[in-house]
XYZ file of C-alpha atoms in Angstrom:
688
model
C -0.050 -0.120 0.039
C 2.801 2.409 0.966
C 4.452 1.751 -2.427
C 1.460 2.609 -4.201
C 0.849 5.895 -2.179
C 4.434 6.847 -2.966
C 3.857 6.187 -6.628
C 0.707 8.534 -6.410
C 2.777 11.253 -4.752
C 5.370 10.793 -7.356
C 3.068 11.091 -10.256
C 1.482 14.210 -8.804
C 5.023 15.856 -8.152
C 6.330 14.963 -11.570
C 3.200 16.006 -13.325
C 3.205 19.585 -11.846
C 6.935 19.857 -11.574
C 8.281 19.132 -15.101
C 7.148 18.241 -18.512
C 9.800 17.397 -21.271
C 9.545 19.990 -23.992
C 10.657 17.303 -26.470
C 7.609 15.049 -25.515
C 4.944 14.835 -28.180
C 1.673 16.522 -27.456
C -0.848 14.109 -26.040
C -4.111 13.424 -28.037
C -7.086 14.297 -25.908
C -9.090 11.356 -24.644
C -12.391 11.709 -26.126
C -15.134 9.227 -24.711
C -18.563 8.736 -26.070
C -19.719 5.721 -24.042
C -19.997 7.306 -20.626
C -22.490 10.095 -21.521
C -23.483 9.069 -25.233
C -22.006 12.254 -26.459
C -18.296 13.157 -27.228
C -16.524 14.365 -24.148
C -13.024 14.547 -22.829
C -12.372 11.638 -20.254
C -11.536 14.304 -17.580
C -14.865 16.021 -17.902
C -16.917 12.828 -17.122
C -18.302 12.391 -13.645
C -17.481 8.722 -13.380
C -14.580 6.294 -13.349
C -13.442 5.885 -16.975
C -10.507 4.014 -18.462
C -9.568 3.919 -22.128
C -7.381 1.270 -23.701
C -5.551 3.106 -26.442
C -4.705 1.886 -29.897
C -1.028 2.054 -29.015
C -1.545 -0.378 -26.086
C -3.700 -2.683 -28.108
C -1.010 -2.887 -30.816
C 1.502 -3.965 -28.186
C -0.624 -7.001 -26.989
C -1.299 -10.219 -28.667
C -5.026 -9.481 -28.592
C -5.757 -13.245 -28.757
C -8.490 -12.251 -26.359
C -10.277 -9.184 -24.996
C -9.013 -9.822 -21.485
C -5.483 -9.029 -22.435
C -6.373 -5.393 -23.335
C -8.318 -5.013 -20.096
C -5.684 -6.574 -17.594
C -4.222 -3.980 -15.208
C -6.984 -1.444 -15.220
C -7.884 -0.169 -11.767
C -11.132 -1.539 -10.431
C -11.393 -4.239 -13.170
C -10.503 -7.860 -12.802
C -10.013 -9.546 -16.309
C -8.969 -13.137 -16.728
C -9.660 -16.114 -18.798
C -10.815 -19.205 -17.199
C -10.634 -21.258 -20.358
C -8.437 -19.398 -22.881
C -9.342 -18.640 -26.398
C -12.004 -15.707 -26.659
C -13.197 -16.490 -23.185
C -13.071 -13.607 -20.771
C -14.123 -13.305 -17.238
C -14.919 -9.658 -16.627
C -15.566 -8.116 -13.197
C -15.951 -4.339 -12.505
C -16.189 -3.325 -8.899
C -17.329 -6.766 -7.944
C -20.097 -6.936 -10.553
C -19.891 -9.954 -12.774
C -18.351 -12.221 -9.885
C -21.224 -14.708 -10.122
C -21.181 -15.234 -13.737
C -20.727 -18.982 -14.423
C -20.138 -18.315 -18.122
C -19.817 -15.148 -20.402
C -19.930 -11.806 -18.940
C -22.848 -10.702 -16.526
C -23.852 -7.432 -14.832
C -21.875 -5.462 -17.412
C -23.149 -4.015 -20.664
C -21.011 -4.654 -23.600
C -21.088 -2.748 -26.758
C -19.419 -3.413 -30.005
C -18.955 -0.041 -31.894
C -21.921 1.287 -29.778
C -24.058 -1.600 -30.693
C -25.385 -3.722 -27.539
C -24.165 -7.303 -27.824
C -25.492 -8.037 -24.223
C -28.644 -10.104 -24.482
C -31.840 -8.598 -22.838
C -31.455 -11.026 -19.813
C -27.844 -9.777 -19.286
C -25.695 -12.295 -20.806
C -22.756 -11.390 -23.078
C -20.791 -13.915 -25.360
C -17.608 -12.616 -26.766
C -17.363 -15.211 -29.450
C -17.882 -12.906 -32.472
C -15.691 -10.036 -31.473
C -12.688 -9.904 -33.865
C -9.850 -8.771 -31.624
C -7.533 -8.118 -34.606
C -9.918 -5.342 -35.562
C -10.105 -3.732 -32.055
C -8.771 -0.061 -32.129
C -9.817 1.168 -28.784
C -11.789 0.105 -25.673
C -13.742 2.402 -23.277
C -14.399 1.084 -19.785
C -17.141 2.982 -17.518
C -16.899 1.681 -14.103
C -20.031 1.647 -11.898
C -23.772 1.521 -12.666
C -24.994 3.212 -15.867
C -28.617 1.871 -16.242
C -29.680 5.540 -16.738
C -28.193 5.649 -20.286
C -28.085 1.775 -20.996
C -30.992 0.222 -19.042
C -31.166 -3.149 -17.584
C -27.998 -5.056 -16.953
C -25.619 -2.140 -16.783
C -25.403 -2.459 -13.051
C -21.600 -3.031 -12.993
C -20.464 -0.721 -15.879
C -20.272 -0.479 -19.628
C -17.498 -1.548 -21.933
C -17.496 -0.323 -25.464
C -15.190 -2.298 -27.917
C -14.442 0.009 -30.714
C -13.101 -1.473 -33.899
C -11.496 0.181 -37.083
C -13.795 2.617 -38.978
C -14.663 1.751 -42.491
C -13.311 5.197 -43.480
C -9.743 4.066 -42.645
C -7.789 3.415 -45.741
C -5.748 0.549 -44.371
C -4.240 -2.379 -46.236
C -2.313 -4.733 -44.058
C -1.518 -8.342 -43.190
C -0.411 -9.888 -39.959
C 0.817 -13.388 -38.932
C 1.864 -14.783 -35.458
C 3.160 -18.034 -34.160
C 3.794 -19.027 -30.447
C 3.941 -21.663 -27.844
C 1.649 -24.701 -28.131
C 1.160 -24.272 -31.826
C -0.550 -20.922 -31.290
C -1.325 -19.261 -34.593
C -2.796 -15.827 -35.666
C -3.497 -14.484 -39.059
C -5.188 -11.441 -40.216
C -5.881 -9.417 -43.346
C -7.564 -6.206 -43.791
C -8.441 -4.091 -46.828
C -9.822 -0.626 -46.713
C -10.480 1.790 -49.549
C -12.650 4.702 -50.562
C -14.812 4.980 -53.580
C -15.763 8.593 -53.536
C -18.147 9.272 -50.747
C -18.260 5.504 -49.926
C -15.760 3.535 -47.900
C -15.394 -0.211 -47.756
C -13.315 -2.331 -45.383
C -12.963 -6.151 -45.733
C -11.391 -8.221 -42.898
C -10.419 -11.805 -42.296
C -8.926 -13.395 -39.370
C -8.018 -16.840 -37.887
C -6.703 -17.606 -34.318
C -5.979 -21.159 -33.011
C -4.123 -22.864 -30.423
C -3.521 -26.465 -29.175
C -3.201 -24.900 -25.604
C -0.929 -25.910 -22.785
C -3.809 -27.807 -21.033
C -5.589 -31.030 -22.070
C -9.071 -30.504 -23.378
C -8.454 -26.797 -24.136
C -8.066 -26.435 -27.930
C -9.480 -23.225 -29.463
C -9.888 -22.087 -33.097
C -11.994 -19.274 -34.708
C -12.490 -18.056 -38.326
C -13.879 -14.606 -38.926
C -14.881 -12.489 -41.725
C -16.522 -9.113 -41.872
C -17.426 -6.163 -44.203
C -17.878 -2.429 -43.205
C -19.302 0.174 -45.404
C -19.563 3.901 -44.676
C -21.192 6.559 -46.822
C -21.195 10.344 -46.220
C -24.032 12.112 -48.028
C -22.603 15.505 -47.027
C -21.165 17.229 -43.974
C -24.300 16.645 -41.972
C -25.369 13.105 -42.826
C -23.736 9.707 -42.792
C -24.586 5.991 -42.671
C -22.466 3.043 -41.639
C -23.289 -0.854 -42.220
C -21.449 -3.746 -40.758
C -21.898 -7.552 -41.319
C -19.695 -10.338 -39.936
C -19.676 -14.058 -39.624
C -17.775 -16.182 -36.903
C -17.224 -19.718 -36.242
C -15.566 -20.366 -32.891
C -14.813 -23.719 -31.065
C -13.468 -23.655 -27.601
C -12.990 -26.553 -25.261
C -13.410 -25.900 -21.466
C -10.905 -27.656 -19.391
C -12.275 -27.514 -15.863
C -10.515 -27.288 -12.516
C -7.927 -29.350 -10.588
C -7.661 -30.594 -7.069
C -4.854 -29.406 -4.812
C -2.812 -32.674 -5.508
C -3.232 -32.115 -9.244
C -2.325 -28.448 -9.004
C 0.875 -29.418 -7.162
C 1.676 -31.838 -9.827
C 1.047 -31.515 -13.577
C -0.898 -28.397 -14.364
C -1.719 -29.398 -17.893
C -3.577 -32.540 -16.907
C -7.302 -33.344 -17.568
C -9.645 -32.236 -14.962
C -10.974 -34.841 -12.303
C -14.430 -33.240 -12.280
C -17.297 -35.633 -13.813
C -17.894 -33.144 -16.594
C -14.558 -33.492 -18.465
C -15.739 -32.608 -21.954
C -17.519 -29.185 -21.629
C -17.086 -26.687 -24.435
C -18.797 -24.094 -26.617
C -18.952 -24.456 -30.490
C -20.664 -21.587 -32.070
C -21.577 -19.811 -35.257
C -22.680 -16.166 -35.274
C -24.052 -13.722 -37.738
C -23.904 -10.054 -36.696
C -25.322 -7.080 -38.651
C -25.719 -3.507 -37.754
C -26.831 -0.286 -39.529
C -26.348 3.146 -37.955
C -26.704 6.612 -39.163
C -26.280 10.296 -38.038
C -27.982 13.353 -39.344
C -27.556 16.935 -38.120
C -30.247 19.715 -38.459
C -28.543 22.784 -36.883
C -28.288 22.150 -33.211
C -30.152 18.877 -33.285
C -28.362 15.560 -34.076
C -30.301 12.289 -34.798
C -28.532 8.895 -34.471
C -30.661 5.896 -35.231
C -29.246 2.348 -34.963
C -30.689 -1.131 -35.841
C -28.986 -4.418 -35.517
C -29.661 -8.227 -35.824
C -27.682 -11.041 -34.384
C -28.197 -14.697 -35.097
C -26.227 -17.188 -33.164
C -26.164 -21.056 -32.768
C -24.074 -23.066 -30.276
C -23.481 -26.708 -29.254
C -22.549 -26.194 -25.565
C -21.847 -29.212 -23.321
C -22.134 -27.955 -19.837
C -22.582 -29.513 -16.137
C -25.080 -32.346 -16.574
C -26.453 -31.651 -20.068
C -25.574 -30.524 -23.678
C -27.208 -27.318 -24.963
C -27.995 -27.354 -28.726
C -29.744 -24.407 -29.990
C -29.685 -20.772 -30.724
C -31.420 -17.447 -30.883
C -32.253 -14.399 -32.926
C -31.625 -10.958 -31.358
C -33.246 -7.877 -32.885
C -32.620 -4.382 -31.531
C -32.879 -0.556 -32.166
C -31.530 2.462 -30.442
C -32.716 5.896 -31.486
C -30.840 8.762 -29.829
C -31.248 12.531 -30.425
C -29.027 15.303 -28.943
C -30.140 18.817 -28.799
C -27.539 21.630 -28.005
C -29.295 24.667 -26.362
C -29.114 27.351 -23.915
C -31.042 27.292 -20.599
C -31.037 30.329 -18.397
C -27.924 31.486 -20.027
C -26.204 28.061 -19.516
C -24.940 25.993 -22.456
C -26.389 22.467 -22.412
C -26.920 19.281 -24.280
C -30.184 17.412 -23.923
C -29.790 13.713 -24.812
C -32.722 11.480 -25.105
C -33.908 8.315 -26.853
C -35.687 5.054 -26.942
C -34.328 1.545 -27.054
C -35.652 -1.903 -27.726
C -34.337 -5.388 -28.006
C -35.932 -8.859 -28.481
C -34.312 -12.169 -27.911
C -36.151 -15.011 -29.445
C -34.321 -18.193 -28.321
C -34.990 -21.976 -28.882
C -32.967 -25.022 -28.113
C -32.884 -28.500 -26.975
C -30.932 -30.227 -24.263
C -29.477 -33.695 -24.517
C -27.709 -36.117 -22.157
C -24.232 -36.979 -22.480
C -23.908 -40.199 -24.746
C -20.681 -41.486 -23.548
C -20.219 -41.716 -19.695
C -18.496 -43.970 -17.267
C -20.995 -45.234 -14.558
C -20.632 -46.727 -11.083
C -22.863 -48.039 -8.298
C -26.555 -47.595 -9.026
C -25.684 -46.058 -12.336
C -24.144 -42.929 -10.981
C -22.151 -40.976 -13.633
C -18.448 -40.858 -12.707
C -17.221 -38.852 -15.707
C -17.862 -38.218 -19.283
C -15.758 -39.887 -22.054
C -16.831 -37.466 -24.928
C -18.891 -34.517 -25.778
C -21.315 -36.292 -27.993
C -24.869 -35.948 -27.237
C -27.265 -38.779 -26.201
C -30.896 -38.714 -25.909
C -33.242 -35.571 -26.007
C -33.735 -34.232 -22.465
C -35.619 -30.930 -22.972
C -36.952 -28.699 -25.562
C -37.468 -24.992 -24.791
C -38.528 -21.639 -26.220
C -37.729 -18.328 -24.478
C -38.493 -14.799 -25.544
C -37.117 -11.900 -23.717
C -38.292 -8.341 -24.685
C -36.600 -5.155 -23.248
C -37.388 -1.628 -24.002
C -36.679 1.751 -22.408
C -36.717 5.545 -22.736
C -34.077 7.829 -21.283
C -33.454 11.533 -20.965
C -30.243 13.313 -19.799
C -29.503 17.064 -19.382
C -25.818 18.288 -19.328
C -25.251 21.823 -18.388
C -22.423 24.036 -18.041
C -23.269 26.780 -15.475
C -19.828 28.312 -15.871
C -16.469 27.627 -17.317
C -15.716 25.671 -14.232
C -18.871 23.492 -13.708
C -20.510 20.740 -15.571
C -23.745 19.150 -14.244
C -25.304 15.893 -15.580
C -28.828 14.695 -14.491
C -30.673 11.872 -16.107
C -33.394 9.346 -15.788
C -34.485 6.219 -17.569
C -37.542 3.838 -17.542
C -37.175 0.301 -18.476
C -39.481 -2.797 -18.895
C -38.092 -6.274 -19.307
C -40.597 -9.143 -20.116
C -39.768 -12.891 -19.970
C -41.795 -15.554 -21.526
C -40.265 -18.951 -20.852
C -41.598 -22.379 -22.061
C -39.865 -25.641 -21.473
C -40.684 -29.433 -21.612
C -38.419 -31.595 -19.703
C -38.128 -35.340 -20.383
C -35.016 -36.034 -18.303
C -32.846 -33.915 -15.951
C -29.570 -34.535 -14.114
C -30.046 -35.405 -10.372
C -27.131 -34.199 -8.481
C -28.187 -36.378 -5.400
C -28.428 -39.599 -7.377
C -25.685 -38.602 -9.990
C -27.645 -39.853 -12.863
C -30.620 -38.790 -15.295
C -34.003 -39.079 -13.899
C -37.601 -38.193 -14.920
C -38.329 -34.705 -13.548
C -41.195 -34.166 -11.122
C -42.194 -30.958 -12.927
C -41.844 -31.699 -16.675
C -43.608 -28.647 -17.945
C -42.155 -25.112 -17.079
C -44.154 -21.975 -17.969
C -43.031 -18.565 -16.791
C -44.235 -15.041 -17.605
C -42.513 -12.342 -15.643
C -42.252 -8.478 -16.256
C -39.859 -6.173 -14.474
C -40.190 -2.274 -14.437
C -37.492 0.014 -13.283
C -36.712 3.626 -13.105
C -32.961 4.618 -12.932
C -31.850 8.170 -11.918
C -28.370 9.500 -12.084
C -26.644 12.895 -11.286
C -23.064 13.784 -11.573
C -20.984 17.032 -11.191
C -17.559 18.020 -12.467
C -15.550 20.957 -11.083
C -12.540 22.212 -12.762
C -10.261 23.180 -9.914
C -7.310 24.469 -12.034
C -5.595 23.993 -15.189
C -5.529 20.195 -15.944
C -7.070 19.348 -12.649
C -10.823 18.324 -12.247
C -12.910 17.098 -9.382
C -16.134 14.987 -9.746
C -18.926 13.546 -7.754
C -21.728 11.236 -8.938
C -24.702 9.260 -7.635
C -25.682 6.555 -10.108
C -28.181 3.498 -10.123
C -28.356 0.482 -11.956
C -30.342 -2.919 -11.995
C -29.906 -6.425 -13.089
C -32.594 -8.804 -14.088
C -32.411 -12.566 -13.560
C -31.423 -14.782 -16.425
C -33.996 -16.874 -18.151
C -32.326 -20.040 -16.731
C -32.684 -18.537 -13.165
C -36.328 -17.659 -13.523
C -37.060 -21.240 -14.874
C -35.761 -22.495 -11.421
C -37.296 -19.718 -9.315
C -40.089 -17.454 -10.818
C -40.171 -15.335 -7.689
C -36.753 -13.765 -8.336
C -36.441 -10.043 -8.256
C -33.940 -7.885 -10.083
C -30.908 -6.789 -8.098
C -30.686 -2.921 -7.461
C -27.331 -0.993 -7.202
C -26.511 2.506 -6.137
C -23.208 3.980 -6.414
C -21.843 7.080 -4.592
C -18.534 8.387 -6.076
C -15.953 11.047 -5.501
C -12.945 11.460 -7.793
C -10.155 13.501 -9.211
C -8.610 13.589 -12.728
C -5.529 15.291 -13.636
C -4.021 15.855 -17.016
C -0.659 17.654 -17.672
C 1.480 18.677 -20.559
C 4.074 16.107 -21.537
C 1.642 13.048 -21.071
C 1.308 12.942 -17.312
C -1.868 11.824 -15.808
C -3.469 10.817 -12.525
C -7.021 9.308 -11.901
C -8.308 8.699 -8.342
C -11.830 7.442 -7.495
C -13.375 6.614 -4.186
C -16.789 4.852 -4.206
C -19.454 3.389 -2.042
C -21.930 0.894 -3.643
C -24.962 -0.776 -2.144
C -26.623 -3.863 -3.836
C -30.006 -5.060 -2.755
C -31.562 -8.364 -3.745
C -28.451 -9.817 -5.263
C -29.189 -12.936 -7.140
C -27.182 -15.942 -5.892
C -27.007 -19.643 -6.340
C -28.470 -21.946 -3.653
C -27.914 -25.655 -3.237
C -31.080 -27.344 -2.187
C -31.384 -30.678 -0.320
C -30.094 -33.402 -2.625
C -27.572 -30.847 -4.110
C -30.205 -29.537 -6.764
C -29.276 -26.208 -7.802
C -31.653 -23.072 -7.684
C -31.462 -19.331 -7.220
C -32.614 -16.696 -4.526
C -32.251 -13.072 -3.830
C -29.656 -12.299 -1.096
C -30.318 -9.434 1.280
C -27.765 -6.617 0.874
C -24.180 -6.124 -0.061
C -21.807 -3.254 0.379
C -18.791 -2.378 -1.718
C -16.246 0.339 -0.617
C -13.159 0.938 -2.812
C -10.277 3.206 -3.925
C -9.074 3.209 -7.632
C -5.730 4.944 -8.467
C -4.034 5.080 -11.775
C -1.388 7.159 -13.390
C 1.443 7.647 -15.854
C 4.311 9.930 -16.311
C 6.749 10.454 -19.263
C 10.058 10.673 -17.506
C 12.108 11.075 -20.747
C 11.433 11.237 -24.509
C 9.881 7.889 -25.515
C 9.905 6.487 -21.885
C 6.606 6.113 -20.102
C 6.099 4.785 -16.542
C 2.809 4.097 -14.865
C 0.754 1.873 -12.767
C -2.701 1.248 -11.114
C -3.877 0.337 -7.558
C -7.236 -1.066 -6.566
C -8.431 -1.239 -2.818
C -11.619 -3.395 -2.533
C -13.775 -3.948 0.660
C -16.721 -5.842 -0.492
C -18.924 -7.527 2.101
C -22.265 -9.147 2.631
C -24.357 -7.010 4.860
C -27.353 -9.496 4.966
C -26.986 -12.902 3.190
C -28.301 -16.363 4.159
C -26.591 -19.029 1.971
C -28.551 -22.199 1.361
C -26.399 -25.319 1.059
C -28.013 -28.726 0.957
C -31.266 -27.324 2.027
C -29.715 -25.662 5.182
C -29.368 -21.954 5.627
C -25.959 -20.459 6.799
C -25.584 -16.797 7.782
C -22.817 -14.899 5.896
C -23.390 -11.377 7.356
C -20.327 -9.488 7.623
C -18.308 -11.891 5.286
C -16.115 -10.644 2.577
C -16.755 -11.532 -1.124
C -14.820 -14.448 -2.373
C -12.195 -14.176 -5.246
C -11.937 -10.272 -4.905
C -8.595 -9.360 -3.326
C -8.353 -6.548 -0.978
C -5.287 -5.153 -2.623
C -4.423 -5.400 -6.449
C -1.807 -3.453 -8.403
C -0.006 -3.236 -11.555
C 3.072 -1.402 -12.973
C 4.626 -0.817 -16.258
C 7.215 0.701 -18.260
C 7.174 1.276 -21.919
C 9.879 2.690 -24.356
C 9.752 3.673 -27.980
C 12.860 4.914 -29.832
C 12.740 7.225 -32.814
C 14.454 4.401 -34.814
C 11.399 2.341 -34.374
C 12.657 0.041 -31.502
C 10.024 -0.619 -28.713
C 9.838 -2.488 -25.541
C 7.300 -2.918 -22.572
C 7.376 -4.606 -19.403
C 4.368 -4.921 -17.076
C 3.895 -6.695 -13.934
C 0.735 -7.626 -11.907
C 0.079 -8.495 -8.184
C -3.159 -10.000 -7.003
C -3.621 -10.110 -3.354
C -5.063 -12.899 -1.154
C -8.677 -13.660 -1.137
C -11.353 -15.894 0.355
C -12.280 -18.830 -1.676
C -15.997 -19.192 -0.570
C -18.790 -17.251 0.896
C -18.131 -18.747 4.385
C -14.719 -17.194 4.284
C -13.311 -20.625 5.433
C -10.025 -20.511 3.532
C -7.977 -17.981 1.754
C -5.602 -18.303 -1.410
C -2.494 -16.194 -1.281
C -2.790 -14.778 -4.833
C 0.369 -14.105 -6.691
C 3.085 -11.381 -6.885
C 4.726 -9.772 -9.792
C 3.402 -11.830 -12.696
C 5.390 -10.215 -15.474
C 5.065 -9.815 -19.292
C 7.711 -8.608 -21.583
C 7.700 -7.305 -25.184
C 10.384 -6.162 -27.559
C 9.950 -5.302 -31.246
C 10.383 -2.849 -34.031
C 7.716 -0.531 -35.625
C 8.517 1.203 -38.860
C 6.443 2.692 -41.659
C 5.581 -0.635 -43.100
C 6.633 -3.428 -40.693
C 5.467 -4.060 -37.173
C 7.599 -7.047 -35.709
C 7.255 -8.074 -31.948
C 8.238 -10.885 -29.649
C 6.516 -11.249 -26.419
C 6.679 -13.617 -23.340
C 3.717 -13.823 -20.867
C 4.590 -15.047 -17.258
C 8.219 -14.337 -17.919
C 9.445 -16.021 -14.707
C 7.186 -19.067 -15.296
C 5.440 -18.571 -12.022
C 3.164 -21.436 -10.816
C -0.261 -19.778 -9.840
C -3.889 -20.197 -9.891
C -6.070 -17.579 -11.624
C -8.968 -18.799 -9.452
C -9.448 -20.930 -6.418
C -12.924 -21.952 -5.216
C -14.356 -24.215 -2.477
C -17.713 -25.997 -2.396
C -18.954 -27.738 0.874
C -16.117 -30.237 0.744
C -13.443 -29.579 -1.934
C -11.100 -26.794 -2.904
C -10.665 -26.480 -6.694
C -7.918 -24.676 -8.590
C -7.990 -23.288 -11.880
C -4.382 -23.038 -13.014
C -2.936 -19.928 -14.659
C -0.802 -20.346 -17.892
C 2.869 -21.116 -17.639
C 5.416 -19.180 -19.546
C 4.183 -18.707 -23.212
C 5.588 -16.802 -26.046
C 4.557 -15.382 -29.357
C 6.251 -13.821 -32.377
C 4.217 -11.508 -34.546
C 5.051 -9.754 -37.805
C 2.669 -7.216 -39.665
C 3.072 -5.436 -42.952
C 1.126 -2.253 -43.821
C 1.028 -1.586 -47.516
């Protein structure tokens, strides 16, 4: 802690004390995501981080998690490698068993989060990503249900960028990466065509990954006041999910097959993504309509059963911005309506190939081949909302944002079950309730207010009160139709400093309350259901900064302090209730920090080293055991970047540390999910 406080003081002193005249001018960080309008990051009353194009270019970008690692307030890891990312922002997303939950994910401003709050990252082509905006804390006022933890906007290359480039990479465990992009302009119309492939045999058993992706973007400018942009992409992605290890296995061979019964889980998917968005200005009024369609299919072996189905997702977002004057104050009024429909249907099957023991109990799977039909289902989730936000500037020093939103989310769930997996008997049985029908509607109002005060040149203070809510998933409502949405309220104070020469410091202090959190419960016989917990409290500090100490040399780091506790929570295990009041959240360390140094020479030589420390944490809600985390997990990159060539060689986990990226404990067993050993990759890109 003292090290990071010294780092903060050093950054502040160096920022105000000197600025190398030879340092290039910094580009202003302009963020759209946080307020739905363009605004410099230091004028936003919220914790905001931007992953820049330069930083993304110096990572493998095999998955989104690589770009998000090291951001204060954010835990970004991959349980399974490949495209998979576990994303947690200020504790939100912790309970996601798969994909991303409680966080709204946008792709070029287009929602890719389903109406029930699930996000799959299969179809994000990481080789096209140019920038990522991360807004920390609830933002349901602008983005509606399921933005209770924050908003992440993944921004890819614009079709108006005339780029012609190829890239190839090869690394450990037969890891391969290929990308080709061609962008050109035809008068007022621009076209970009892109193709990518990523694959790896992986360092673990049952963890192979491959994806093939292709996309086309078209942009057309009618004049200086009107434009339109269309995108279409297709993705095939296959990922094997390797499972956890026991302590004995973790102390032995990290690469071995899991000892869990479900040894052949995976997700094999196909996704079609399309979007059409426009922008038109009439004087001080700007209209921004958006429509999109996503069609996905997956074969998804999970615990107990194999999912085989897909969904069609339709959506629209119509936004209008009006610049105006109110009582002599310049302002922007932003409003709009959004709608989204998720029409899903799918079947569930038993595992065909299993090893059985006494009384037919399933000991473990032998393959991921499906057996007999166990369930047919049809789910429709409809979400719509209307929002309004006023942003006023009472003077040159003050910015005030105030907004409100109304949302309605309706679930219509139908399922017929022929078989289900019984955790108590360890085999497939005929269910006692073969027909499931649920119709549930949630209504919510989400207000927000934020203030920025410009204390001096380059130094801004801010405060905000923001709300958010998270609906249950369809699968959770199918088990418990009486679930309520969880509700989040965030109180936050912060400081943002920007100085000539590239120095910056960001500090945020927050207090968050969460009511009716949705948690998993273990009924008698080990059957799984879900319930609303009472109340949780989150207190935290986020600090990040960077300083340019010499021409081309940048030093920086981030620190996160997290004090997340259950205020009222009774956990149900095997039908018995256990009080967890006052206990800390599992997995989230109290202290987490990162440090980096990057250097770029005028000749084109470049190097970067970054290191991450993850403090100890509890492995269960009972706080019965801790895991020590890890210290100084280090990555290194060296390379050359010229007018045409970009060549790099990187090593992740430079010192080959043995660590677990996650440790969990159920009522009897502690399970370890091992982190990757030392891996390397060489990449070469050529820009025509």
